[in-house]
Every structure is written in structure tokens, then in C-alpha cells.
Amino acid sequence: MADSIAELIFIPAPGVGHIISTIEIAKLLVTRDHQLSITVLVINPPPTFGSGSAITTYIQSLANTTMDRISFIELPQDKTRQDSKAPMAAFTDFINSHCKHVRKIVADKMSQPDSGRVAGFVVDMFCTGMIDVANEFNVPTFVFFTSNAAFLGFKLYIQTLSDNKNQDVVELSNSDSTISVPSFVKPVPTKVFPTICQSQEGLEFVLGSARKLREAKAIIVNTFLELETHAIDSLSKESTIPMVYPVGPILNLEAGAGKASSDDDIIAWLDTQPPSSVVFLCFGSMGSFDEDQVKEIANGLERSGHRFLWSLRRPPSDQTSRAPSDYEDPETVLPEGFLERTAGIGKVTGWVPQVAVLAHVAVGGFVSHCGWNSLLESLWFGVPSAAWPIYAEQQINAFEMVVELGLAVEIKLDYKKDFFNPKADKVTAEEIESGVRRLMEDNKVRTEVKEMREKSRAAVLEGGSSYASVGRLILDVKRNIL
Ligand code: UDP
């Protein structure tokens, strides 16, 4: 790192949907500016994620990677921590328990004469507690927001409602109404609010995180102007919100997380299918369903008559484990005879190489949990989505895609199944069948998505909106040390 004049300290959150895009923006920054170097401080996931999970595999792969001007340091994990508190407070404590290690590493760095000068921290939206550490060293913090601008606006607006307008957001979140949110053109139904806002404990987490976001020097968002024109515009008009840099789509188009030998089988199977004929179902790193729901999906798919590739994952076995895993034998949860009846036109699998699947010419539609990375990936490849949100902010993402932007069809916008709401309502086979039919047969959405595909690619090329935004971000970073 001897030639670099500015070093950034990156702190990603330990989730697949967070760390992959964070490493990609790190790569982009050092490619765009040869005077920049980056040290990534890696927080390992808590033990409850399981040792074979995609995130663990991805982190292990980083340890064996050499990247020019990017180095990785895995942070030690505090073994004596007690997770007896409410879940979100425990999560904040878990992240913040790494502050002391970050402090030590940065202090060591600053005492070395040959290292580049630390120009700032770039921390994940869930690691904003690190802003306090950056402040101790008198360096600015840039937050990397791995979701969309509309949701960023939502989060900040919720905090304004609670802190400045004295509104009871928990009550609002549990009501059945709509509210006007500046980052959306259309009124937002309260039924698509994240479940986390429905309890005081969860809301406190959102509010705390929104307050910290306002302390950042700037917020880097994985989105692009042509996709979220209104949301980005509304954020930039608000003087109390830090500068927003839309830099996306930031995607890992090469490997993807958790590469396995079964990946080749999946691609080989897709090779045998006609163009745009296959519905791909995948529900993110944490999505899974109980057996009843699995049977409804199977029946819905069978009735739709469409070809399918289904990433089917087993729910965590107990409260101590958070992440789903692959079934040894999915037949045990599928309707009797399903696999024989659909042989040749359908494939059921576990974790998939999602980017490679979406890139495949045989894939014609994507039933998605609406994780933001998944949506950006599907737009990049021009594959329309059917929205079936599950956890986190996915209901808001789904609302944005289906209602606000007309870039997806609906399966069920207010489906919720997560830590705060473990017992979800069932989505019936009829609803799934009709969603899949609309997905595969609605040409309006398909045409819009194809246009957005071109815009997403243009945004990151020289002359594109995100390319320019990254340039401005780099100037902003370097301004701190020049
Ligand atoms: N992913 C994958 N295979 C899977 C499930 C997910 O490669 O079977 C990848 C997906 O391509 C995306 C990321 O994991 O890049 C998931 O991020 P997203 O924001 O969509 O959802 P999250 O997992 O954070 O809910």
C-alpha cells in the first residue's frame, strides 16, 4: 500500500446481502483511483449462522484472495458476550463488541509511517456504531447503504415522525392505512412497513440506526438515478440528510457466494431448457417456508404448467440457529409424486449460483423475496420478478418495484415471516399459480424491465450517472487528506 495516499477502513456487516456488494464497491474504488487503498475489517457472523453457511464460505474465500490495494483483517469475536437481551439490542451489542478491535487496528495503522493516511471509514448501514470510533480518530464516516434510496428515505422519515412529530410509529405500523413518505410518489400502505417497526424494541433499533445515519459524512447507496429518480431527488432536497451517492448497481457478476459442485448441474440443466421458459424461485440467504407452504408452492407451480428451477431451503431447526440450510432429500417435504411428475420441466435444488442463473438465457421470470441485491441482479439481466417479500425491508422493496415503479408483478406484497412474525399467513397454490402466470405472460412488465436493464448497464459505464457519482465520492474522500 506504499503508493497510496489515502486509505479507507471498510467495515461490512456479516450478511451475504451486505458483504458481497461492500467488497465490490471496494474493488471499484481502488480501480477508479490508484491513490486509494482499502483495509476491510471483517466481522464474522455469530455462531448461530452455522459454519457451512454461505456467508462463512464467502468470508473464507476472501481470506484466500489477493486483491491489489485491498487487504482483509478478520476481527476476533468476543466469546464471553451474553446474548440474553432482546434480539435487536443483542445484534447492536454484537456489532459494537468489535469496536475495541477496530480501534486498536486503526491506532496501529496511524502510527505506521509508511501506510496511506486514513481518509475515512466506510461502514455498512448496520455498523453505524463504528462512527463513534471514526470520530475518535477525527476521520469521517461514509455509510454504505446496501438497500435502496426509497427505503433509506422511509427509514429517515419514520425517525422524523417519531422524534420530531411525536407520532406513535408502532401504532401506525400496526394500523391499516397509508402514509405519504417523501421518498415515494405513491402513498405507502402501512401493511408494507417492515415487521421490525411493529414493536417498540424493533422500532428503537430502526430509530437508533436512522439517527446514526444522519451523523455520517455521506451515504453511499447501491442504486442508480434512472431507477430511483424520485427517491434520490427527494433525499438530495432534504438539508438534514447527508449527501447521498447513488453508485449502483454494484454487483458481483463473477462467482457469487457459496460456490458448490452442484452449481454445474444447475447450469447444465438450464442449458437443456428453451429460452425464457423457466421460472426461477429463490428467497435469499434467509428465506425458507414450513412444509404446508412448500406444498402450496409445489402445487401452484405444477398448475401453472411453467418450467421451473426452485431453490428450496429448510427452515432453521431451532431458535439457536438463524440460517436455513439445504435439504438432504427435498422429497420429504414435497407433495407425493411431485418430482416424478415434473421431471424434465422442473428442478428442485438448494443454494443456487443466483447470478449465473439469472444470466442464463433459459430463465424467463424470477419469483423473489425482493432482497435488494436480488432485485438489482434481476434488473441487470432483464428478468422480470414476481414479488414475494419475506423479512427485513423486503415488503417496502416489493411495493416500490410493483406499485411505485411497475417493474414487477405481485404475489403477495404484505407477506411477512421473520423473527418478529414467525407464523406467516399461507400463500395459496391459486395465488402462486396466478402470480407465476402473470410473471411469465405479462409483456408490459417484461418490456419495462428490459429497458431498465439497459439503463442499469449504462449507469455504471463511463459517462453514466453512477460512474459520475463514484467520481464525486472519490473526490470527497480524498478532500479529507489533501
Ligand atoms: N444468493 C445466491 N444464492 C442463493 C440465494 C442468494 O447466490 O441461493 C445471493 C443473491 O444472488 C444475492 C444475495 O445472495 O446476491 C442475497 O442478497 P439479497 O439482498 O437479495 O437478500 P438477503 O439474502 O440479504 O435477504
Short mmCIF file of C-alpha atoms and ligand atoms in Angstrom, two decimals:
data_model
loop_
_atom_site.label_atom_id
_atom_site.label_comp_id
_atom_site.label_asym_id
_atom_site.label_seq_id
_atom_site.Cartn_x
_atom_site.Cartn_y
_atom_site.Cartn_z
CA MET A 1 0.00 0.00 0.00
CA ALA A 2 3.06 2.18 -0.07
CA ASP A 3 2.00 4.26 -3.12
CA SER A 4 -1.44 5.05 -1.86
CA ILE A 5 -2.02 8.39 -0.28
CA ALA A 6 -5.46 7.68 1.10
CA GLU A 7 -6.58 4.61 2.95
CA LEU A 8 -10.16 3.70 3.70
CA ILE A 9 -11.24 1.40 6.51
CA PHE A 10 -14.17 -0.72 5.34
CA ILE A 11 -16.46 -2.47 7.83
CA PRO A 12 -19.11 -4.66 6.16
CA ALA A 13 -21.92 -6.36 8.09
CA PRO A 14 -21.78 -10.15 8.30
CA GLY A 15 -24.60 -10.96 5.87
CA VAL A 16 -24.40 -12.21 2.28
CA GLY A 17 -26.55 -9.33 1.04
CA HIS A 18 -24.21 -6.85 2.72
CA ILE A 19 -20.65 -8.06 2.44
CA ILE A 20 -20.64 -9.03 -1.25
CA SER A 21 -21.65 -5.61 -2.53
CA THR A 22 -19.35 -3.93 0.01
CA ILE A 23 -16.34 -5.81 -1.36
CA GLU A 24 -17.46 -4.93 -4.90
CA ILE A 25 -17.60 -1.19 -4.14
CA ALA A 26 -14.16 -1.52 -2.52
CA LYS A 27 -12.82 -3.09 -5.73
CA LEU A 28 -14.44 -0.37 -7.79
CA LEU A 29 -12.93 2.45 -5.73
CA VAL A 30 -9.36 1.15 -5.95
CA THR A 31 -9.77 0.51 -9.67
CA ARG A 32 -11.03 4.02 -10.25
CA ASP A 33 -8.27 5.69 -8.21
CA HIS A 34 -4.78 4.34 -7.87
CA GLN A 35 -4.03 6.52 -4.89
CA LEU A 36 -6.65 4.74 -2.81
CA SER A 37 -6.10 1.64 -0.72
CA ILE A 38 -8.58 -0.21 1.45
CA THR A 39 -8.40 -2.35 4.55
CA VAL A 40 -11.52 -4.41 5.10
CA LEU A 41 -12.19 -5.31 8.73
CA VAL A 42 -14.28 -8.47 8.54
CA ILE A 43 -16.85 -9.20 11.24
CA ASN A 44 -17.56 -12.91 11.26
CA PRO A 45 -21.21 -13.91 11.64
CA PRO A 46 -22.38 -15.02 15.07
CA PRO A 47 -22.07 -18.81 15.64
CA THR A 48 -25.86 -19.19 15.18
CA PHE A 49 -25.40 -18.75 11.43
CA GLY A 50 -23.80 -22.19 11.18
CA SER A 51 -20.31 -22.95 9.96
CA GLY A 52 -21.30 -24.07 6.46
CA SER A 53 -23.47 -21.06 5.67
CA ALA A 54 -22.94 -19.03 2.51
CA ILE A 55 -21.62 -16.07 4.45
CA THR A 56 -18.98 -18.18 6.21
CA THR A 57 -17.93 -19.73 2.90
CA TYR A 58 -17.69 -16.28 1.33
CA ILE A 59 -15.59 -14.91 4.19
CA GLN A 60 -13.26 -17.92 3.94
CA SER A 61 -12.89 -17.25 0.23
CA LEU A 62 -11.80 -13.67 0.99
CA ALA A 63 -9.03 -14.91 3.24
CA ASN A 64 -7.52 -16.73 0.22
CA THR A 65 -7.92 -13.83 -2.19
CA THR A 66 -5.29 -11.28 -3.09
CA MET A 67 -6.57 -8.02 -4.41
CA ASP A 68 -4.40 -5.14 -5.40
CA ARG A 69 -4.55 -2.43 -2.69
CA ILE A 70 -7.27 -4.25 -0.72
CA SER A 71 -6.35 -6.20 2.38
CA PHE A 72 -8.54 -8.11 4.80
CA ILE A 73 -8.32 -8.46 8.56
CA GLU A 74 -10.76 -10.78 10.32
CA LEU A 75 -11.81 -9.31 13.64
CA PRO A 76 -11.75 -11.58 16.69
CA GLN A 77 -15.10 -12.48 18.18
CA ASP A 78 -15.89 -11.88 21.81
CA LYS A 79 -16.63 -15.37 23.14
CA THR A 80 -17.85 -14.19 26.51
CA ARG A 81 -20.64 -12.00 25.17
CA GLN A 82 -24.10 -12.66 26.61
CA ASP A 83 -26.97 -12.58 24.11
CA SER A 84 -29.68 -12.65 26.71
CA LYS A 85 -31.23 -9.30 25.77
CA ALA A 86 -33.93 -8.54 23.23
CA PRO A 87 -32.78 -9.64 19.76
CA MET A 88 -32.15 -6.29 18.09
CA ALA A 89 -30.33 -4.86 21.11
CA ALA A 90 -28.23 -8.03 21.13
CA PHE A 91 -27.43 -7.53 17.45
CA THR A 92 -26.29 -3.94 18.08
CA ASP A 93 -24.18 -5.14 21.00
CA PHE A 94 -22.72 -7.88 18.82
CA ILE A 95 -21.61 -5.40 16.16
CA ASN A 96 -20.36 -2.88 18.72
CA SER A 97 -18.41 -5.56 20.58
CA HIS A 98 -15.98 -5.30 17.65
CA CYS A 99 -15.31 -1.58 18.23
CA LYS A 100 -12.34 -2.21 20.50
CA HIS A 101 -10.62 -4.32 17.84
CA VAL A 102 -11.30 -1.71 15.18
CA ARG A 103 -9.92 0.99 17.47
CA LYS A 104 -6.70 -0.96 18.02
CA ILE A 105 -6.13 -1.77 14.35
CA VAL A 106 -6.70 1.82 13.25
CA ALA A 107 -4.48 3.19 16.01
CA ASP A 108 -1.68 0.82 14.90
CA LYS A 109 -2.15 1.86 11.30
CA MET A 110 -1.97 5.52 12.11
CA SER A 111 1.26 5.02 13.98
CA GLN A 112 2.95 3.41 10.95
CA PRO A 113 4.83 5.94 8.85
CA ASP A 114 4.60 4.07 5.51
CA SER A 115 0.86 3.44 5.41
CA GLY A 116 -1.50 5.68 3.47
CA ARG A 117 -3.30 8.23 5.56
CA VAL A 118 -6.65 7.05 6.83
CA ALA A 119 -9.10 9.18 4.87
CA GLY A 120 -12.25 7.72 6.32
CA PHE A 121 -14.35 4.76 7.37
CA VAL A 122 -16.86 3.14 5.03
CA VAL A 123 -19.26 1.22 7.25
CA ASP A 124 -22.29 -0.90 6.48
CA MET A 125 -25.73 0.50 7.33
CA PHE A 126 -25.80 -1.96 10.27
CA CYS A 127 -22.39 -0.93 11.58
CA THR A 128 -23.06 2.76 12.20
CA GLY A 129 -21.92 2.33 15.83
CA MET A 130 -18.42 2.47 14.29
CA ILE A 131 -19.00 6.16 13.52
CA ASP A 132 -18.02 6.84 17.13
CA VAL A 133 -14.70 5.05 16.62
CA ALA A 134 -14.01 7.04 13.44
CA ASN A 135 -14.77 10.23 15.36
CA GLU A 136 -12.16 9.30 17.97
CA PHE A 137 -9.59 9.40 15.16
CA ASN A 138 -11.12 12.50 13.71
CA VAL A 139 -11.87 10.85 10.37
CA PRO A 140 -15.21 11.00 8.54
CA THR A 141 -17.56 8.05 8.06
CA PHE A 142 -19.27 7.15 4.82
CA VAL A 143 -22.14 4.69 5.26
CA PHE A 144 -22.66 2.05 2.60
CA PHE A 145 -26.41 1.52 2.38
CA THR A 146 -26.97 -1.90 0.81
CA SER A 147 -30.65 -1.28 0.20
CA ASN A 148 -32.45 1.28 -1.93
CA ALA A 149 -32.89 5.05 -1.74
CA ALA A 150 -36.65 4.84 -1.24
CA PHE A 151 -36.15 2.69 1.86
CA LEU A 152 -33.39 4.99 3.11
CA GLY A 153 -35.89 7.84 2.82
CA PHE A 154 -38.52 5.74 4.58
CA LYS A 155 -36.22 4.97 7.48
CA LEU A 156 -35.22 8.59 7.96
CA TYR A 157 -38.83 9.74 7.64
CA ILE A 158 -40.03 7.26 10.28
CA GLN A 159 -37.42 8.68 12.62
CA THR A 160 -38.57 12.23 11.89
CA LEU A 161 -42.16 11.21 12.60
CA SER A 162 -41.16 9.69 15.91
CA ASP A 163 -38.54 12.17 17.12
CA ASN A 164 -39.81 15.47 15.75
CA LYS A 165 -43.52 14.97 15.22
CA ASN A 166 -44.21 12.84 18.24
CA GLN A 167 -46.04 10.17 16.25
CA ASP A 168 -46.53 6.68 17.63
CA VAL A 169 -44.86 4.72 14.84
CA VAL A 170 -45.56 1.35 16.46
CA GLU A 171 -49.27 2.14 16.43
CA LEU A 172 -49.03 3.42 12.86
CA SER A 173 -47.19 0.26 11.76
CA ASN A 174 -49.91 -1.91 13.24
CA SER A 175 -52.72 0.09 11.63
CA ASP A 176 -54.27 -0.46 8.24
CA SER A 177 -53.79 2.82 6.42
CA THR A 178 -51.47 4.61 4.04
CA ILE A 179 -49.00 7.43 4.62
CA SER A 180 -47.22 9.83 2.39
CA VAL A 181 -43.44 9.33 2.54
CA PRO A 182 -41.24 11.88 0.73
CA SER A 183 -39.11 9.23 -0.98
CA PHE A 184 -42.17 7.66 -2.63
CA VAL A 185 -44.50 9.20 -5.19
CA LYS A 186 -47.38 6.92 -4.20
CA PRO A 187 -48.85 6.68 -0.69
CA VAL A 188 -47.20 3.82 1.21
CA PRO A 189 -49.56 1.30 2.83
CA THR A 190 -48.66 0.64 6.46
CA LYS A 191 -49.08 -3.08 5.76
CA VAL A 192 -45.76 -2.99 3.85
CA PHE A 193 -43.88 -1.47 6.78
CA PRO A 194 -41.16 -3.86 7.98
CA THR A 195 -42.33 -6.00 10.92
CA ILE A 196 -39.47 -4.56 12.95
CA CYS A 197 -41.44 -1.29 13.18
CA GLN A 198 -44.41 -3.07 14.75
CA SER A 199 -42.81 -3.48 18.17
CA GLN A 200 -41.17 -0.90 20.41
CA GLU A 201 -37.97 -2.93 20.67
CA GLY A 202 -37.67 -3.29 16.92
CA LEU A 203 -38.57 0.34 16.29
CA GLU A 204 -35.88 1.53 18.73
CA PHE A 205 -33.34 -0.31 16.57
CA VAL A 206 -34.60 1.43 13.41
CA LEU A 207 -34.67 4.84 15.10
CA GLY A 208 -31.20 4.43 16.60
CA SER A 209 -29.81 3.40 13.26
CA ALA A 210 -31.55 6.30 11.44
CA ARG A 211 -30.17 8.81 13.95
CA LYS A 212 -26.66 7.46 13.39
CA LEU A 213 -27.12 7.64 9.60
CA ARG A 214 -27.62 11.38 9.93
CA GLU A 215 -24.20 11.65 11.59
CA ALA A 216 -22.44 10.22 8.53
CA LYS A 217 -20.44 12.44 6.22
CA ALA A 218 -22.26 10.86 3.29
CA ILE A 219 -24.38 7.83 2.43
CA ILE A 220 -23.34 5.65 -0.48
CA VAL A 221 -26.40 3.85 -1.86
CA ASN A 222 -26.43 0.77 -4.07
CA THR A 223 -28.88 2.19 -6.57
CA PHE A 224 -28.91 4.36 -9.68
CA LEU A 225 -30.56 7.57 -10.67
CA GLU A 226 -32.55 6.18 -13.61
CA LEU A 227 -34.17 3.57 -11.36
CA GLU A 228 -34.95 5.69 -8.31
CA THR A 229 -35.11 9.20 -9.75
CA HIS A 230 -37.77 10.46 -7.36
CA ALA A 231 -36.32 8.88 -4.22
CA ILE A 232 -32.79 10.15 -4.89
CA ASP A 233 -34.11 13.57 -5.72
CA SER A 234 -36.16 13.73 -2.53
CA LEU A 235 -33.14 12.78 -0.40
CA SER A 236 -30.93 15.39 -2.01
CA LYS A 237 -33.50 18.13 -1.37
CA GLU A 238 -33.54 17.50 2.38
CA SER A 239 -30.92 19.59 4.16
CA THR A 240 -30.79 17.41 7.28
CA ILE A 241 -29.86 14.30 5.29
CA PRO A 242 -26.17 13.74 4.50
CA MET A 243 -25.01 13.82 0.89
CA VAL A 244 -26.22 10.71 -0.97
CA TYR A 245 -24.06 9.00 -3.61
CA PRO A 246 -26.01 6.56 -5.82
CA VAL A 247 -23.26 4.28 -7.13
CA GLY A 248 -25.03 1.15 -8.30
CA PRO A 249 -25.81 -1.31 -9.39
CA ILE A 250 -22.85 -2.76 -7.53
CA LEU A 251 -22.97 -6.49 -8.21
CA ASN A 252 -20.67 -9.45 -8.04
CA LEU A 253 -21.18 -10.85 -11.53
CA GLU A 254 -18.46 -13.44 -11.29
CA ALA A 255 -18.54 -16.02 -8.56
CA GLY A 256 -21.44 -15.32 -6.23
CA ALA A 257 -21.48 -16.63 -2.71
CA GLY A 258 -21.07 -20.24 -1.67
CA LYS A 259 -19.96 -21.85 -4.94
CA ALA A 260 -20.62 -25.58 -4.88
CA SER A 261 -20.19 -28.52 -7.24
CA SER A 262 -23.97 -28.72 -7.71
CA ASP A 263 -23.77 -25.32 -9.48
CA ASP A 264 -22.59 -27.03 -12.68
CA ASP A 265 -25.59 -29.40 -12.63
CA ILE A 266 -27.95 -26.45 -12.37
CA ILE A 267 -26.42 -24.64 -15.31
CA ALA A 268 -26.26 -27.87 -17.32
CA TRP A 269 -29.98 -28.40 -16.63
CA LEU A 270 -30.79 -24.82 -17.72
CA ASP A 271 -28.82 -25.48 -20.93
CA THR A 272 -31.45 -28.06 -21.87
CA GLN A 273 -34.40 -25.64 -21.47
CA PRO A 274 -35.87 -23.34 -24.17
CA PRO A 275 -35.10 -19.59 -23.99
CA SER A 276 -37.06 -17.51 -21.43
CA SER A 277 -39.12 -20.56 -20.43
CA VAL A 278 -38.04 -21.18 -16.83
CA VAL A 279 -39.46 -19.56 -13.68
CA PHE A 280 -36.69 -19.26 -11.12
CA LEU A 281 -37.71 -19.24 -7.44
CA CYS A 282 -35.22 -18.10 -4.83
CA PHE A 283 -35.81 -16.46 -1.46
CA GLY A 284 -32.46 -15.03 -0.44
CA SER A 285 -29.94 -16.07 2.15
CA MET A 286 -32.50 -16.32 4.96
CA GLY A 287 -35.76 -17.32 3.26
CA SER A 288 -37.48 -20.63 3.96
CA PHE A 289 -41.01 -21.96 4.41
CA ASP A 290 -42.76 -24.58 6.50
CA GLU A 291 -43.93 -27.80 4.91
CA ASP A 292 -47.52 -26.62 4.28
CA GLN A 293 -46.29 -23.60 2.37
CA VAL A 294 -43.80 -25.70 0.42
CA LYS A 295 -46.67 -27.91 -0.74
CA GLU A 296 -48.69 -24.87 -1.85
CA ILE A 297 -45.73 -23.63 -3.90
CA ALA A 298 -45.30 -27.04 -5.50
CA ASN A 299 -49.00 -27.24 -6.36
CA GLY A 300 -49.05 -23.68 -7.69
CA LEU A 301 -46.05 -24.34 -9.90
CA GLU A 302 -47.49 -27.58 -11.21
CA ARG A 303 -50.81 -25.93 -12.02
CA SER A 304 -49.14 -23.03 -13.83
CA GLY A 305 -47.59 -25.53 -16.24
CA HIS A 306 -44.43 -23.45 -16.49
CA ARG A 307 -40.93 -24.86 -16.31
CA PHE A 308 -39.19 -24.02 -13.04
CA LEU A 309 -35.94 -24.01 -11.09
CA TRP A 310 -36.69 -23.81 -7.37
CA SER A 311 -34.18 -23.10 -4.64
CA LEU A 312 -35.91 -24.83 -1.74
CA ARG A 313 -34.35 -24.43 1.68
CA ARG A 314 -35.03 -25.98 5.05
CA PRO A 315 -36.05 -23.63 7.89
CA PRO A 316 -33.60 -23.31 10.80
CA SER A 317 -34.14 -26.26 13.10
CA ASP A 318 -34.47 -24.33 16.36
CA GLN A 319 -34.26 -20.89 17.95
CA THR A 320 -30.47 -21.10 18.35
CA SER A 321 -29.90 -21.23 14.60
CA ARG A 322 -30.93 -18.42 12.29
CA ALA A 323 -29.92 -19.53 8.82
CA PRO A 324 -31.76 -22.03 6.61
CA SER A 325 -29.89 -24.99 5.16
CA ASP A 326 -30.22 -27.33 2.19
CA TYR A 327 -32.40 -30.44 2.39
CA GLU A 328 -30.66 -33.75 2.05
CA ASP A 329 -33.80 -35.08 0.40
CA PRO A 330 -36.39 -32.42 -0.57
CA GLU A 331 -38.86 -35.16 -1.49
CA THR A 332 -39.72 -35.48 2.22
CA VAL A 333 -41.49 -32.10 2.17
CA LEU A 334 -42.84 -32.04 -1.38
CA PRO A 335 -46.26 -33.40 -2.41
CA GLU A 336 -46.17 -37.09 -3.23
CA GLY A 337 -45.02 -37.79 -6.77
CA PHE A 338 -44.21 -34.12 -7.45
CA LEU A 339 -40.64 -34.73 -8.53
CA GLU A 340 -41.61 -37.56 -10.93
CA ARG A 341 -44.49 -35.59 -12.44
CA THR A 342 -42.32 -32.53 -13.06
CA ALA A 343 -39.16 -34.36 -14.12
CA GLY A 344 -37.71 -32.70 -17.23
CA ILE A 345 -39.61 -29.45 -16.81
CA GLY A 346 -38.68 -28.67 -13.21
CA LYS A 347 -35.67 -28.84 -10.94
CA VAL A 348 -35.63 -28.51 -7.15
CA THR A 349 -32.31 -27.60 -5.64
CA GLY A 350 -30.74 -25.96 -2.57
CA TRP A 351 -28.47 -22.88 -2.58
CA VAL A 352 -28.04 -21.71 -6.18
CA PRO A 353 -25.46 -19.61 -8.03
CA GLN A 354 -28.15 -16.94 -8.41
CA VAL A 355 -26.24 -14.52 -10.62
CA ALA A 356 -25.31 -17.28 -13.09
CA VAL A 357 -28.92 -18.49 -13.09
CA LEU A 358 -30.36 -15.03 -13.75
CA ALA A 359 -27.79 -14.56 -16.52
CA HIS A 360 -28.94 -17.76 -18.25
CA VAL A 361 -30.96 -17.35 -21.41
CA ALA A 362 -33.45 -20.05 -20.33
CA VAL A 363 -34.66 -18.01 -17.34
CA GLY A 364 -37.79 -16.01 -18.09
CA GLY A 365 -39.01 -14.92 -14.66
CA PHE A 366 -37.92 -14.69 -11.04
CA VAL A 367 -40.13 -15.34 -8.01
CA SER A 368 -38.15 -13.31 -5.50
CA HIS A 369 -38.15 -12.40 -1.84
CA CYS A 370 -37.19 -8.90 -3.02
CA GLY A 371 -33.85 -8.61 -1.24
CA TRP A 372 -32.33 -5.53 -2.78
CA ASN A 373 -29.33 -7.33 -4.29
CA SER A 374 -31.60 -9.89 -5.91
CA LEU A 375 -33.73 -7.15 -7.44
CA LEU A 376 -30.70 -5.31 -8.81
CA GLU A 377 -29.36 -8.57 -10.22
CA SER A 378 -32.66 -9.41 -11.93
CA LEU A 379 -32.88 -5.92 -13.46
CA TRP A 380 -29.29 -6.21 -14.66
CA PHE A 381 -30.20 -9.34 -16.61
CA GLY A 382 -33.61 -8.04 -17.68
CA VAL A 383 -35.51 -10.81 -15.87
CA PRO A 384 -38.90 -9.67 -14.52
CA SER A 385 -39.76 -10.52 -10.90
CA ALA A 386 -42.83 -11.64 -9.03
CA ALA A 387 -42.69 -10.14 -5.56
CA TRP A 388 -42.97 -12.41 -2.55
CA PRO A 389 -41.24 -10.49 0.24
CA ILE A 390 -40.47 -12.30 3.49
CA TYR A 391 -38.27 -10.45 6.00
CA ALA A 392 -36.33 -7.21 6.70
CA GLU A 393 -37.35 -4.30 4.42
CA GLN A 394 -38.47 -6.58 1.58
CA GLN A 395 -42.17 -5.57 1.71
CA ILE A 396 -41.13 -1.95 1.06
CA ASN A 397 -38.84 -3.08 -1.78
CA ALA A 398 -41.69 -5.14 -3.23
CA PHE A 399 -44.08 -2.18 -3.01
CA GLU A 400 -41.54 0.01 -4.76
CA MET A 401 -41.00 -2.48 -7.57
CA VAL A 402 -44.63 -3.43 -8.14
CA VAL A 403 -46.64 -0.29 -7.37
CA GLU A 404 -44.22 2.63 -7.49
CA LEU A 405 -42.11 1.60 -10.49
CA GLY A 406 -44.17 -1.04 -12.35
CA LEU A 407 -41.11 -3.28 -12.65
CA ALA A 408 -42.53 -6.44 -11.04
CA VAL A 409 -45.79 -8.30 -10.59
CA GLU A 410 -47.26 -9.14 -7.21
CA ILE A 411 -47.58 -12.47 -5.49
CA LYS A 412 -48.18 -11.03 -2.02
CA LEU A 413 -46.82 -7.63 -1.01
CA ASP A 414 -47.58 -7.91 2.69
CA TYR A 415 -46.36 -11.45 3.32
CA LYS A 416 -44.23 -11.36 6.48
CA LYS A 417 -42.29 -14.17 8.07
CA ASP A 418 -39.37 -13.34 10.29
CA PHE A 419 -38.09 -13.14 13.81
CA PHE A 420 -40.90 -10.77 14.81
CA ASN A 421 -43.62 -12.67 12.98
CA PRO A 422 -42.63 -16.34 12.73
CA LYS A 423 -46.13 -17.59 11.81
CA ALA A 424 -46.95 -16.19 8.39
CA ASP A 425 -50.28 -16.45 6.59
CA LYS A 426 -50.28 -19.05 3.87
CA VAL A 427 -49.99 -18.03 0.23
CA THR A 428 -52.27 -20.43 -1.61
CA ALA A 429 -51.46 -22.52 -4.67
CA GLU A 430 -54.03 -20.43 -6.62
CA GLU A 431 -52.26 -17.18 -5.73
CA ILE A 432 -48.91 -18.67 -6.69
CA GLU A 433 -50.24 -20.08 -9.96
CA SER A 434 -51.75 -16.75 -10.94
CA GLY A 435 -48.60 -14.81 -9.93
CA VAL A 436 -46.43 -17.15 -11.98
CA ARG A 437 -48.73 -16.85 -15.00
CA ARG A 438 -48.66 -13.04 -14.83
CA LEU A 439 -44.90 -13.12 -14.42
CA MET A 440 -44.37 -15.30 -17.47
CA GLU A 441 -47.16 -13.89 -19.62
CA ASP A 442 -47.30 -10.11 -18.87
CA ASN A 443 -45.39 -8.36 -21.63
CA LYS A 444 -45.74 -4.85 -20.22
CA VAL A 445 -43.59 -5.53 -17.15
CA ARG A 446 -41.15 -7.58 -19.25
CA THR A 447 -40.67 -4.67 -21.66
CA GLU A 448 -40.14 -2.16 -18.83
CA VAL A 449 -37.60 -4.47 -17.19
CA LYS A 450 -35.70 -4.87 -20.46
CA GLU A 451 -35.46 -1.08 -20.72
CA MET A 452 -34.23 -0.84 -17.12
CA ARG A 453 -31.62 -3.50 -17.93
CA GLU A 454 -30.10 -1.14 -20.50
CA LYS A 455 -30.27 1.81 -18.09
CA SER A 456 -28.63 -0.16 -15.28
CA ARG A 457 -25.72 -1.08 -17.52
CA ALA A 458 -25.36 2.45 -18.87
CA ALA A 459 -25.33 3.91 -15.33
CA VAL A 460 -22.03 2.25 -14.42
CA LEU A 461 -20.23 2.91 -17.72
CA GLU A 462 -18.06 5.96 -18.27
CA GLY A 463 -20.46 8.87 -18.79
CA GLY A 464 -23.18 7.13 -16.77
CA SER A 465 -24.87 8.56 -13.67
CA SER A 466 -23.35 6.14 -11.17
CA TYR A 467 -19.93 6.38 -12.79
CA ALA A 468 -20.03 10.13 -12.26
CA SER A 469 -21.29 9.71 -8.71
CA VAL A 470 -18.38 7.39 -7.85
CA GLY A 471 -16.03 10.06 -9.21
CA ARG A 472 -17.58 12.67 -6.92
CA LEU A 473 -17.38 10.28 -3.98
CA ILE A 474 -13.66 9.72 -4.57
CA LEU A 475 -13.05 13.46 -4.66
CA ASP A 476 -14.97 13.79 -1.42
CA VAL A 477 -12.88 11.02 0.19
CA LYS A 478 -9.59 12.49 -0.93
CA ARG A 479 -10.58 16.00 0.10
CA ASN A 480 -10.21 14.80 3.68
CA ILE A 481 -6.49 14.27 3.42
CA LEU A 482 -5.28 16.69 0.75
N1 UDP B 1 -27.85 -15.75 -3.34
C1 UDP B 1 -27.29 -16.76 -4.07
N2 UDP B 1 -27.87 -18.00 -4.00
C2 UDP B 1 -28.97 -18.27 -3.24
C3 UDP B 1 -29.55 -17.21 -2.51
C4 UDP B 1 -28.96 -15.96 -2.58
O1 UDP B 1 -26.30 -16.57 -4.78
O2 UDP B 1 -29.43 -19.42 -3.24
C5 UDP B 1 -27.22 -14.40 -3.42
C6 UDP B 1 -28.00 -13.46 -4.32
O3 UDP B 1 -27.53 -13.56 -5.65
C7 UDP B 1 -27.74 -12.10 -3.69
C8 UDP B 1 -27.54 -12.42 -2.21
O4 UDP B 1 -27.26 -13.80 -2.13
O5 UDP B 1 -26.56 -11.55 -4.20
C9 UDP B 1 -28.78 -12.14 -1.39
O6 UDP B 1 -28.90 -10.79 -1.20
P1 UDP B 1 -30.32 -10.09 -1.14
O7 UDP B 1 -30.09 -8.66 -0.80
O8 UDP B 1 -31.08 -10.33 -2.39
O9 UDP B 1 -31.09 -10.84 0.00
P2 UDP B 1 -30.72 -11.24 1.51
O10 UDP B 1 -30.11 -12.58 1.45
O11 UDP B 1 -29.81 -10.18 2.05
O12 UDP B 1 -32.05 -11.27 2.15
#
